[in-house]
Every structure is written in structure tokens, then in C-alpha cells.
């Protein structure tokens, strides 16, 4: 608990799913997509115990982030803070939780994907020691 802000962070549990999705859906910088259903997030949380986090103020979820790893690289997804609570260090608190959890799990490096038109989100990651990967092209395919 941060005494200055009354904000606390804790593990993301499946009961948080609906509030987290509502937070993500309100953000242009976050695409709620395959992998985000209640059932899929339940599997993800069980595969990556304790790594995904929420921030609470007065019993309400005001921030959320998904975090996991494949044993080689950490991945951080869907970091969001409710607009009224931004600029108070909550995004950094959630990110620090993720970094600490990944470090304790033995991961040496984390990867994130930022939408190309999300310049505010990009600035947040740059401010928090992430570097652009200018030498790669992110790719995907449906399985
Ligand atoms: C990105 C986001 C999570 C930041 O949350 P936040 O709680 O406002 O961020 P913090 O207050 O913890 O800021 C931490 C640091 O990042 C900096 N920062 C945050 N947003 C910034 C921005 N838009 N531009 C530049 N710097 C920014 C802060 O100044 C602070 O720097 P400092 O440590 O030197 O003081 C929030 O703006 C958000 O939810 N955005 C919409 C969703 C989104 O785009 N998420 C990223 C998906 S890739």
C-alpha cells in the first residue's frame, strides 16, 4: 500500500476479469482480442502464478496488467490505468511488480508490443527503461 496515494497492488485473480476487461476496452491503445476471454485468462493466470497484477483504490480496480513467461522471455500485456488515476505512479507500480516477479522467476529479459499509433504508451515504456527493437519486424499467425 502506498500511504501517499491510498493505492495498493495485488495479484490479478480470475474474479478481476470483468473489471479488467472493462478497463482495457475503454483504452484505444489496448486491443482486447483472442486470449482475453474469462476461460483463457483463467488458464493464463494458472500458468503464470502471481505475475499478473491489479491496482486498487477504495476497493475498485484502477489498474491492471497481464504478465507471464515461456521460460526464456517475460511478456507484459495490457498495462492500463484508469484515466482519473494516471500520472500518480500506478503504471510504474504495476510494471515494477511485473519486473520483480519475472526476475524472481529467473527471467533475464521482458518483451512488450505497443500499437504503432500509441505514442503516449510508447513514451511510458521508453521512460521506464524499455528500448525500441529497431532491427526486428513483429510478426504473427493464427494457429
Ligand atoms: C501508459 C499508462 C499505463 C501509464 O500509467 P500511469 O499510471 O499514468 O504512469 P505513471 O504515473 O506510473 O508514470 C511512470 C513514468 O512514466 C512517465 N509517463 C507516463 N505516461 C507518460 C506519457 N504519456 N508520456 C511520457 N511519459 C509518461 C511518467 O512521467 C513517469 O515518469 P517518472 O518515473 O520519470 O516520473 C496509462 O497512461 C494508460 O493506461 N494508458 C492507456 C493504455 C495504454 O496505452 N497502455 C500501454 C499499452 S502498450
Short mmCIF file of N, CA and C and ligand atoms in Angstrom, two decimals:
data_model
loop_
_atom_site.label_atom_id
_atom_site.label_comp_id
_atom_site.label_asym_id
_atom_site.label_seq_id
_atom_site.Cartn_x
_atom_site.Cartn_y
_atom_site.Cartn_z
N UNK A 1 0.86 -1.22 0.00
CA UNK A 1 0.00 0.00 0.00
C UNK A 1 0.88 1.24 0.00
N UNK A 2 0.58 2.16 -0.91
CA UNK A 2 1.29 3.42 -0.91
C UNK A 2 0.51 4.42 -0.04
N UNK A 3 1.11 4.85 1.07
CA UNK A 3 0.42 5.74 2.00
C UNK A 3 0.04 7.05 1.32
N UNK A 4 0.90 7.51 0.42
CA UNK A 4 0.67 8.81 -0.22
C UNK A 4 -0.57 8.80 -1.10
N UNK A 5 -0.81 7.70 -1.78
CA UNK A 5 -1.88 7.69 -2.78
C UNK A 5 -3.07 6.84 -2.38
N UNK A 6 -2.95 5.99 -1.34
CA UNK A 6 -4.03 5.07 -1.00
C UNK A 6 -4.21 3.97 -2.02
N UNK A 7 -3.20 3.76 -2.82
CA UNK A 7 -3.25 2.73 -3.86
C UNK A 7 -2.50 1.49 -3.38
N UNK A 8 -3.08 0.32 -3.61
CA UNK A 8 -2.34 -0.91 -3.33
C UNK A 8 -2.37 -1.79 -4.57
N UNK A 9 -1.36 -2.63 -4.71
CA UNK A 9 -1.36 -3.60 -5.81
C UNK A 9 -1.43 -5.00 -5.22
N UNK A 10 -1.98 -5.91 -5.99
CA UNK A 10 -2.07 -7.31 -5.56
C UNK A 10 -2.16 -8.20 -6.79
N UNK A 11 -2.11 -9.50 -6.55
CA UNK A 11 -2.22 -10.48 -7.64
C UNK A 11 -3.55 -10.31 -8.38
N UNK A 12 -3.52 -10.44 -9.69
CA UNK A 12 -4.72 -10.47 -10.54
C UNK A 12 -5.32 -11.86 -10.38
N UNK A 13 -6.56 -11.91 -9.87
CA UNK A 13 -7.25 -13.21 -9.76
C UNK A 13 -8.43 -13.21 -10.75
N UNK A 14 -8.92 -14.41 -11.04
CA UNK A 14 -9.91 -14.51 -12.12
C UNK A 14 -11.17 -13.68 -11.84
N UNK A 15 -11.48 -13.49 -10.56
CA UNK A 15 -12.66 -12.66 -10.23
C UNK A 15 -12.48 -11.21 -10.70
N UNK A 16 -11.26 -10.80 -11.03
CA UNK A 16 -10.99 -9.43 -11.52
C UNK A 16 -11.24 -9.30 -13.01
N UNK A 17 -11.51 -10.42 -13.70
CA UNK A 17 -11.55 -10.42 -15.16
C UNK A 17 -12.47 -9.35 -15.74
N UNK A 18 -13.71 -9.31 -15.27
CA UNK A 18 -14.68 -8.40 -15.90
C UNK A 18 -14.28 -6.94 -15.75
N UNK A 19 -13.81 -6.58 -14.55
CA UNK A 19 -13.39 -5.19 -14.33
C UNK A 19 -12.15 -4.85 -15.17
N UNK A 20 -11.24 -5.81 -15.28
CA UNK A 20 -10.03 -5.56 -16.07
C UNK A 20 -10.39 -5.39 -17.55
N UNK A 21 -11.27 -6.25 -18.06
CA UNK A 21 -11.66 -6.14 -19.47
C UNK A 21 -12.35 -4.81 -19.73
N UNK A 22 -13.19 -4.38 -18.77
CA UNK A 22 -13.87 -3.07 -18.94
C UNK A 22 -12.83 -1.95 -19.01
N UNK A 23 -11.80 -2.04 -18.17
CA UNK A 23 -10.73 -1.03 -18.19
C UNK A 23 -10.00 -1.06 -19.54
N UNK A 24 -9.65 -2.26 -20.01
CA UNK A 24 -8.91 -2.38 -21.27
C UNK A 24 -9.75 -1.90 -22.45
N UNK A 25 -11.04 -2.24 -22.44
CA UNK A 25 -11.90 -1.89 -23.59
C UNK A 25 -12.05 -0.38 -23.74
N UNK A 26 -11.90 0.35 -22.64
CA UNK A 26 -12.03 1.80 -22.69
C UNK A 26 -10.78 2.46 -23.27
N UNK A 27 -9.72 1.69 -23.50
CA UNK A 27 -8.44 2.24 -23.96
C UNK A 27 -8.20 1.98 -25.43
N UNK A 28 -7.94 3.04 -26.18
CA UNK A 28 -7.65 2.84 -27.60
C UNK A 28 -6.34 2.10 -27.81
N UNK A 29 -5.42 2.26 -26.85
CA UNK A 29 -4.09 1.65 -27.01
C UNK A 29 -4.06 0.16 -26.72
N UNK A 30 -5.20 -0.42 -26.32
CA UNK A 30 -5.24 -1.83 -25.96
C UNK A 30 -6.30 -2.52 -26.79
N UNK A 31 -5.91 -3.63 -27.44
CA UNK A 31 -6.86 -4.38 -28.23
C UNK A 31 -7.25 -5.64 -27.46
N UNK A 32 -8.49 -5.68 -26.97
CA UNK A 32 -8.97 -6.90 -26.32
C UNK A 32 -9.22 -7.91 -27.43
N UNK A 33 -8.59 -9.09 -27.36
CA UNK A 33 -8.57 -9.98 -28.51
C UNK A 33 -8.56 -11.44 -28.04
N UNK A 34 -8.25 -12.37 -28.96
CA UNK A 34 -8.21 -13.78 -28.55
C UNK A 34 -7.18 -13.94 -27.44
N UNK A 35 -7.52 -14.76 -26.45
CA UNK A 35 -6.67 -14.89 -25.27
C UNK A 35 -7.23 -14.13 -24.08
N UNK A 36 -8.25 -13.31 -24.31
CA UNK A 36 -8.74 -12.43 -23.22
C UNK A 36 -10.09 -12.87 -22.64
N UNK A 37 -10.64 -14.01 -23.11
CA UNK A 37 -11.90 -14.46 -22.51
C UNK A 37 -11.63 -14.91 -21.07
N UNK A 38 -12.69 -15.02 -20.29
CA UNK A 38 -12.55 -15.43 -18.89
C UNK A 38 -11.82 -16.78 -18.79
N UNK A 39 -12.20 -17.73 -19.66
CA UNK A 39 -11.61 -19.07 -19.61
C UNK A 39 -10.12 -19.00 -19.96
N UNK A 40 -9.79 -18.23 -21.00
CA UNK A 40 -8.39 -18.13 -21.43
C UNK A 40 -7.52 -17.42 -20.39
N UNK A 41 -8.06 -16.36 -19.81
CA UNK A 41 -7.29 -15.65 -18.77
C UNK A 41 -7.11 -16.54 -17.55
N UNK A 42 -8.11 -17.36 -17.23
CA UNK A 42 -8.01 -18.30 -16.11
C UNK A 42 -6.83 -19.25 -16.33
N UNK A 43 -6.71 -19.77 -17.54
CA UNK A 43 -5.59 -20.68 -17.87
C UNK A 43 -4.26 -19.91 -17.76
N UNK A 44 -4.26 -18.69 -18.29
CA UNK A 44 -3.03 -17.88 -18.29
C UNK A 44 -2.56 -17.60 -16.86
N UNK A 45 -3.51 -17.23 -15.99
CA UNK A 45 -3.14 -16.91 -14.59
C UNK A 45 -2.59 -18.15 -13.89
N UNK A 46 -3.16 -19.31 -14.20
CA UNK A 46 -2.67 -20.55 -13.57
C UNK A 46 -1.29 -20.94 -14.09
N UNK A 47 -1.03 -20.64 -15.35
CA UNK A 47 0.31 -20.93 -15.94
C UNK A 47 1.39 -20.00 -15.40
N UNK A 48 0.96 -18.82 -14.94
CA UNK A 48 1.92 -17.77 -14.54
C UNK A 48 1.55 -17.22 -13.17
N UNK A 49 1.59 -18.07 -12.14
CA UNK A 49 1.04 -17.66 -10.85
C UNK A 49 1.68 -16.40 -10.29
N UNK A 50 0.82 -15.46 -9.88
CA UNK A 50 1.27 -14.27 -9.16
C UNK A 50 1.86 -13.17 -10.01
N UNK A 51 2.09 -13.40 -11.31
CA UNK A 51 2.80 -12.40 -12.11
C UNK A 51 1.89 -11.28 -12.61
N UNK A 52 0.64 -11.58 -12.91
CA UNK A 52 -0.29 -10.54 -13.36
C UNK A 52 -0.82 -9.80 -12.14
N UNK A 53 -1.06 -8.49 -12.28
CA UNK A 53 -1.33 -7.66 -11.10
C UNK A 53 -2.49 -6.70 -11.36
N UNK A 54 -3.12 -6.28 -10.29
CA UNK A 54 -4.09 -5.17 -10.37
C UNK A 54 -3.71 -4.13 -9.32
N UNK A 55 -4.17 -2.90 -9.55
CA UNK A 55 -4.05 -1.82 -8.55
C UNK A 55 -5.46 -1.47 -8.10
N UNK A 56 -5.60 -1.26 -6.80
CA UNK A 56 -6.91 -0.95 -6.23
C UNK A 56 -6.88 0.38 -5.50
N UNK A 57 -8.02 1.08 -5.57
CA UNK A 57 -8.24 2.30 -4.77
C UNK A 57 -9.67 2.21 -4.26
N UNK A 58 -9.83 2.22 -2.95
CA UNK A 58 -11.17 2.15 -2.37
C UNK A 58 -11.95 0.93 -2.82
N UNK A 59 -11.25 -0.20 -3.00
CA UNK A 59 -11.93 -1.44 -3.37
C UNK A 59 -12.23 -1.56 -4.85
N UNK A 60 -11.92 -0.51 -5.64
CA UNK A 60 -12.14 -0.56 -7.10
C UNK A 60 -10.83 -0.83 -7.81
N UNK A 61 -10.91 -1.57 -8.91
CA UNK A 61 -9.71 -1.80 -9.71
C UNK A 61 -9.46 -0.57 -10.59
N UNK A 62 -8.30 0.04 -10.42
CA UNK A 62 -7.97 1.25 -11.18
C UNK A 62 -6.77 1.02 -12.11
N UNK A 63 -6.23 -0.20 -12.08
CA UNK A 63 -5.13 -0.52 -12.98
C UNK A 63 -5.00 -2.02 -13.09
N UNK A 64 -4.50 -2.49 -14.23
CA UNK A 64 -4.35 -3.93 -14.42
C UNK A 64 -3.25 -4.20 -15.43
N UNK A 65 -2.62 -5.36 -15.29
CA UNK A 65 -1.59 -5.78 -16.24
C UNK A 65 -1.50 -7.30 -16.25
N UNK A 66 -1.28 -7.85 -17.45
CA UNK A 66 -1.03 -9.28 -17.58
C UNK A 66 0.47 -9.50 -17.73
N UNK A 67 0.98 -10.52 -17.07
CA UNK A 67 2.42 -10.80 -17.15
C UNK A 67 2.63 -12.31 -17.08
N UNK A 68 3.50 -12.80 -17.93
CA UNK A 68 3.81 -14.22 -17.92
C UNK A 68 5.15 -14.47 -18.60
N UNK A 69 5.51 -15.73 -18.75
CA UNK A 69 6.76 -16.05 -19.45
C UNK A 69 6.70 -17.46 -20.02
N UNK A 70 7.60 -17.72 -20.96
CA UNK A 70 7.66 -19.05 -21.55
C UNK A 70 8.90 -19.80 -21.10
N UNK A 71 9.56 -19.28 -20.03
CA UNK A 71 10.78 -19.90 -19.53
C UNK A 71 12.03 -19.25 -20.11
N UNK A 72 11.85 -18.45 -21.16
CA UNK A 72 13.01 -17.81 -21.81
C UNK A 72 12.90 -16.29 -21.80
N UNK A 73 11.71 -15.78 -22.09
CA UNK A 73 11.45 -14.34 -22.09
C UNK A 73 10.16 -14.06 -21.32
N UNK A 74 10.15 -12.93 -20.60
CA UNK A 74 8.94 -12.46 -19.96
C UNK A 74 8.12 -11.67 -20.96
N UNK A 75 6.81 -11.72 -20.83
CA UNK A 75 5.92 -10.92 -21.68
C UNK A 75 4.98 -10.12 -20.78
N UNK A 76 4.78 -8.86 -21.12
CA UNK A 76 3.88 -8.00 -20.36
C UNK A 76 2.83 -7.47 -21.34
N UNK A 77 1.57 -7.63 -20.98
CA UNK A 77 0.47 -7.24 -21.87
C UNK A 77 -0.53 -6.35 -21.14
N UNK A 78 -1.23 -5.52 -21.91
CA UNK A 78 -2.46 -4.86 -21.45
C UNK A 78 -2.26 -4.05 -20.16
N UNK A 79 -1.15 -3.34 -20.04
CA UNK A 79 -0.98 -2.46 -18.88
C UNK A 79 -1.90 -1.25 -19.07
N UNK A 80 -2.79 -1.03 -18.12
CA UNK A 80 -3.69 0.14 -18.20
C UNK A 80 -3.99 0.67 -16.81
N UNK A 81 -4.10 1.98 -16.74
CA UNK A 81 -4.51 2.68 -15.52
C UNK A 81 -5.71 3.55 -15.90
N UNK A 82 -6.75 3.54 -15.07
CA UNK A 82 -7.95 4.34 -15.35
C UNK A 82 -7.55 5.81 -15.49
N UNK A 83 -8.14 6.52 -16.47
CA UNK A 83 -7.72 7.89 -16.76
C UNK A 83 -7.64 8.80 -15.54
N UNK A 84 -8.59 8.71 -14.62
CA UNK A 84 -8.61 9.61 -13.46
C UNK A 84 -7.46 9.34 -12.50
N UNK A 85 -6.77 8.21 -12.67
CA UNK A 85 -5.71 7.83 -11.73
C UNK A 85 -4.32 7.89 -12.36
N UNK A 86 -4.24 8.40 -13.57
CA UNK A 86 -2.93 8.43 -14.25
C UNK A 86 -2.02 9.52 -13.68
N UNK A 87 -0.74 9.35 -13.93
CA UNK A 87 0.23 10.36 -13.52
C UNK A 87 0.53 10.34 -12.03
N UNK A 88 0.15 9.25 -11.35
CA UNK A 88 0.44 9.12 -9.91
C UNK A 88 1.38 7.97 -9.62
N UNK A 89 1.98 7.41 -10.66
CA UNK A 89 2.94 6.33 -10.43
C UNK A 89 2.34 4.94 -10.37
N UNK A 90 1.03 4.81 -10.70
CA UNK A 90 0.40 3.48 -10.59
C UNK A 90 0.87 2.55 -11.71
N UNK A 91 1.02 3.10 -12.92
CA UNK A 91 1.54 2.28 -14.02
C UNK A 91 2.92 1.74 -13.67
N UNK A 92 3.74 2.60 -13.09
CA UNK A 92 5.10 2.17 -12.71
C UNK A 92 5.06 1.13 -11.59
N UNK A 93 4.13 1.32 -10.62
CA UNK A 93 3.99 0.33 -9.54
C UNK A 93 3.68 -1.06 -10.12
N UNK A 94 2.72 -1.08 -11.07
CA UNK A 94 2.33 -2.36 -11.68
C UNK A 94 3.48 -2.96 -12.48
N UNK A 95 4.17 -2.09 -13.23
CA UNK A 95 5.31 -2.58 -14.01
C UNK A 95 6.41 -3.10 -13.09
N UNK A 96 6.68 -2.38 -12.01
CA UNK A 96 7.73 -2.83 -11.07
C UNK A 96 7.37 -4.19 -10.49
N UNK A 97 6.08 -4.41 -10.19
CA UNK A 97 5.65 -5.73 -9.70
C UNK A 97 5.97 -6.81 -10.73
N UNK A 98 5.67 -6.51 -12.00
CA UNK A 98 5.92 -7.50 -13.07
C UNK A 98 7.41 -7.80 -13.18
N UNK A 99 8.21 -6.73 -13.17
CA UNK A 99 9.67 -6.91 -13.33
C UNK A 99 10.21 -7.73 -12.15
N UNK A 100 9.76 -7.41 -10.95
CA UNK A 100 10.23 -8.15 -9.77
C UNK A 100 9.84 -9.63 -9.87
N UNK A 101 8.60 -9.88 -10.26
CA UNK A 101 8.13 -11.27 -10.37
C UNK A 101 8.90 -12.04 -11.42
N UNK A 102 9.16 -11.40 -12.56
CA UNK A 102 9.91 -12.08 -13.63
C UNK A 102 11.35 -12.32 -13.19
N UNK A 103 11.93 -11.35 -12.53
CA UNK A 103 13.31 -11.51 -12.05
C UNK A 103 13.40 -12.68 -11.07
N UNK A 104 12.43 -12.74 -10.15
CA UNK A 104 12.43 -13.83 -9.16
C UNK A 104 12.21 -15.19 -9.82
N UNK A 105 11.53 -15.19 -10.97
CA UNK A 105 11.32 -16.44 -11.71
C UNK A 105 12.52 -16.78 -12.59
N UNK A 106 13.55 -15.92 -12.58
CA UNK A 106 14.79 -16.22 -13.29
C UNK A 106 14.85 -15.71 -14.71
N UNK A 107 13.91 -14.85 -15.08
CA UNK A 107 13.88 -14.36 -16.46
C UNK A 107 14.86 -13.20 -16.62
N UNK A 108 15.66 -13.19 -17.69
CA UNK A 108 16.62 -12.11 -17.87
C UNK A 108 16.09 -10.93 -18.68
N UNK A 109 14.96 -11.10 -19.37
CA UNK A 109 14.53 -10.04 -20.29
C UNK A 109 13.02 -10.13 -20.52
N UNK A 110 12.40 -8.96 -20.69
CA UNK A 110 10.96 -8.91 -20.97
C UNK A 110 10.71 -8.25 -22.32
N UNK A 111 9.61 -8.65 -22.93
CA UNK A 111 9.22 -8.12 -24.24
C UNK A 111 7.81 -7.55 -24.13
N UNK A 112 7.58 -6.44 -24.81
CA UNK A 112 6.22 -5.90 -24.91
C UNK A 112 5.95 -5.53 -26.36
N UNK A 113 4.67 -5.45 -26.69
CA UNK A 113 4.26 -4.98 -28.01
C UNK A 113 3.43 -3.72 -27.79
N UNK A 114 3.74 -2.67 -28.51
CA UNK A 114 3.00 -1.41 -28.40
C UNK A 114 2.39 -1.10 -29.77
N UNK A 115 1.11 -0.78 -29.80
CA UNK A 115 0.49 -0.43 -31.08
C UNK A 115 1.24 0.75 -31.70
N UNK A 116 1.45 0.68 -33.00
CA UNK A 116 2.26 1.68 -33.69
C UNK A 116 1.74 3.10 -33.52
N UNK A 117 0.42 3.25 -33.30
CA UNK A 117 -0.14 4.61 -33.17
C UNK A 117 -0.34 5.03 -31.70
N UNK A 118 0.20 4.23 -30.77
CA UNK A 118 0.04 4.56 -29.34
C UNK A 118 1.27 5.30 -28.83
N UNK A 119 1.36 6.58 -29.22
CA UNK A 119 2.59 7.29 -28.88
C UNK A 119 2.71 7.57 -27.38
N UNK A 120 1.58 7.79 -26.66
CA UNK A 120 1.66 8.01 -25.21
C UNK A 120 2.14 6.74 -24.52
N UNK A 121 1.57 5.60 -24.93
CA UNK A 121 2.01 4.31 -24.35
C UNK A 121 3.49 4.08 -24.62
N UNK A 122 3.92 4.38 -25.85
CA UNK A 122 5.33 4.22 -26.22
C UNK A 122 6.23 5.07 -25.31
N UNK A 123 5.80 6.31 -25.05
CA UNK A 123 6.59 7.20 -24.18
C UNK A 123 6.71 6.61 -22.77
N UNK A 124 5.61 6.03 -22.27
CA UNK A 124 5.65 5.42 -20.93
C UNK A 124 6.74 4.34 -20.89
N UNK A 125 6.77 3.46 -21.90
CA UNK A 125 7.75 2.36 -21.88
C UNK A 125 9.17 2.90 -22.01
N UNK A 126 9.36 3.90 -22.88
CA UNK A 126 10.71 4.48 -23.02
C UNK A 126 11.16 5.08 -21.69
N UNK A 127 10.23 5.74 -20.99
CA UNK A 127 10.53 6.37 -19.70
C UNK A 127 10.87 5.32 -18.65
N UNK A 128 10.43 4.09 -18.89
CA UNK A 128 10.63 3.02 -17.92
C UNK A 128 11.63 1.97 -18.42
N UNK A 129 12.63 2.44 -19.14
CA UNK A 129 13.84 1.68 -19.49
C UNK A 129 13.64 0.63 -20.58
N UNK A 130 12.49 0.65 -21.26
CA UNK A 130 12.35 -0.25 -22.42
C UNK A 130 12.98 0.42 -23.64
N UNK A 131 13.53 -0.41 -24.53
CA UNK A 131 14.19 0.10 -25.74
C UNK A 131 13.42 -0.36 -26.96
N UNK A 132 13.39 0.48 -27.99
CA UNK A 132 12.81 0.05 -29.27
C UNK A 132 13.67 -1.06 -29.86
N UNK A 133 13.01 -2.00 -30.53
CA UNK A 133 13.72 -3.04 -31.27
C UNK A 133 13.69 -2.66 -32.75
N UNK A 134 14.57 -1.75 -33.12
CA UNK A 134 14.53 -1.22 -34.49
C UNK A 134 14.91 -2.27 -35.52
N UNK A 135 15.58 -3.32 -35.06
CA UNK A 135 16.15 -4.28 -36.02
C UNK A 135 15.25 -5.51 -36.22
N UNK A 136 14.00 -5.48 -35.67
CA UNK A 136 13.11 -6.62 -35.88
C UNK A 136 11.78 -6.15 -36.47
N UNK A 137 11.08 -7.10 -37.07
CA UNK A 137 9.71 -6.87 -37.52
C UNK A 137 8.84 -7.82 -36.71
N UNK A 138 7.88 -7.31 -35.96
CA UNK A 138 6.98 -8.18 -35.19
C UNK A 138 6.04 -8.88 -36.17
N UNK A 139 5.88 -10.20 -36.04
CA UNK A 139 5.02 -10.96 -36.95
C UNK A 139 4.13 -11.90 -36.14
N UNK A 140 3.09 -12.40 -36.76
CA UNK A 140 2.17 -13.32 -36.08
C UNK A 140 1.47 -14.20 -37.10
N UNK A 141 0.87 -15.30 -36.65
CA UNK A 141 -0.07 -16.06 -37.49
C UNK A 141 -1.08 -16.74 -36.58
N UNK A 142 -2.23 -17.00 -37.15
CA UNK A 142 -3.25 -17.73 -36.41
C UNK A 142 -2.84 -19.20 -36.35
N UNK A 143 -3.11 -19.85 -35.24
CA UNK A 143 -2.76 -21.27 -35.09
C UNK A 143 -4.04 -22.09 -35.13
C1 LIG B 1 0.57 4.03 -20.06
C2 LIG B 1 -0.13 4.11 -18.70
C3 LIG B 1 -0.35 2.68 -18.18
C4 LIG B 1 0.76 4.91 -17.72
O1 LIG B 1 0.15 4.84 -16.44
P1 LIG B 1 0.43 6.00 -15.35
O2 LIG B 1 -0.02 5.46 -14.03
O3 LIG B 1 -0.16 7.28 -15.78
O4 LIG B 1 2.02 6.12 -15.39
P2 LIG B 1 2.97 6.55 -14.16
O5 LIG B 1 2.32 7.69 -13.43
O6 LIG B 1 3.31 5.35 -13.37
O7 LIG B 1 4.27 7.05 -14.93
C5 LIG B 1 5.53 6.43 -14.74
C6 LIG B 1 6.55 7.24 -15.51
O8 LIG B 1 6.21 7.21 -16.91
C7 LIG B 1 6.03 8.56 -17.37
N1 LIG B 1 4.86 8.60 -18.27
C8 LIG B 1 3.64 8.08 -18.07
N2 LIG B 1 2.84 8.35 -19.14
C9 LIG B 1 3.60 9.08 -19.98
C10 LIG B 1 3.36 9.66 -21.24
N3 LIG B 1 2.17 9.59 -21.85
N4 LIG B 1 4.38 10.34 -21.85
C11 LIG B 1 5.58 10.46 -21.26
N5 LIG B 1 5.88 9.90 -20.06
C12 LIG B 1 4.90 9.24 -19.43
C13 LIG B 1 5.73 9.38 -16.13
O9 LIG B 1 6.07 10.73 -16.32
C14 LIG B 1 6.59 8.70 -15.10
O10 LIG B 1 7.92 9.13 -15.27
P3 LIG B 1 8.88 9.36 -13.98
O11 LIG B 1 9.03 7.99 -13.33
O12 LIG B 1 10.14 9.87 -14.55
O13 LIG B 1 8.16 10.33 -13.09
C15 LIG B 1 -1.50 4.86 -18.81
O14 LIG B 1 -1.28 6.10 -19.42
C16 LIG B 1 -2.56 4.11 -19.61
O15 LIG B 1 -3.32 3.30 -19.06
N6 LIG B 1 -2.62 4.36 -20.94
C17 LIG B 1 -3.64 3.73 -21.78
C18 LIG B 1 -3.35 2.25 -22.01
C19 LIG B 1 -2.04 2.06 -22.74
O16 LIG B 1 -1.78 2.68 -23.76
N7 LIG B 1 -1.22 1.13 -22.19
C20 LIG B 1 0.04 0.76 -22.80
C21 LIG B 1 -0.22 -0.34 -23.75
S1 LIG B 1 1.24 -0.77 -24.63
#
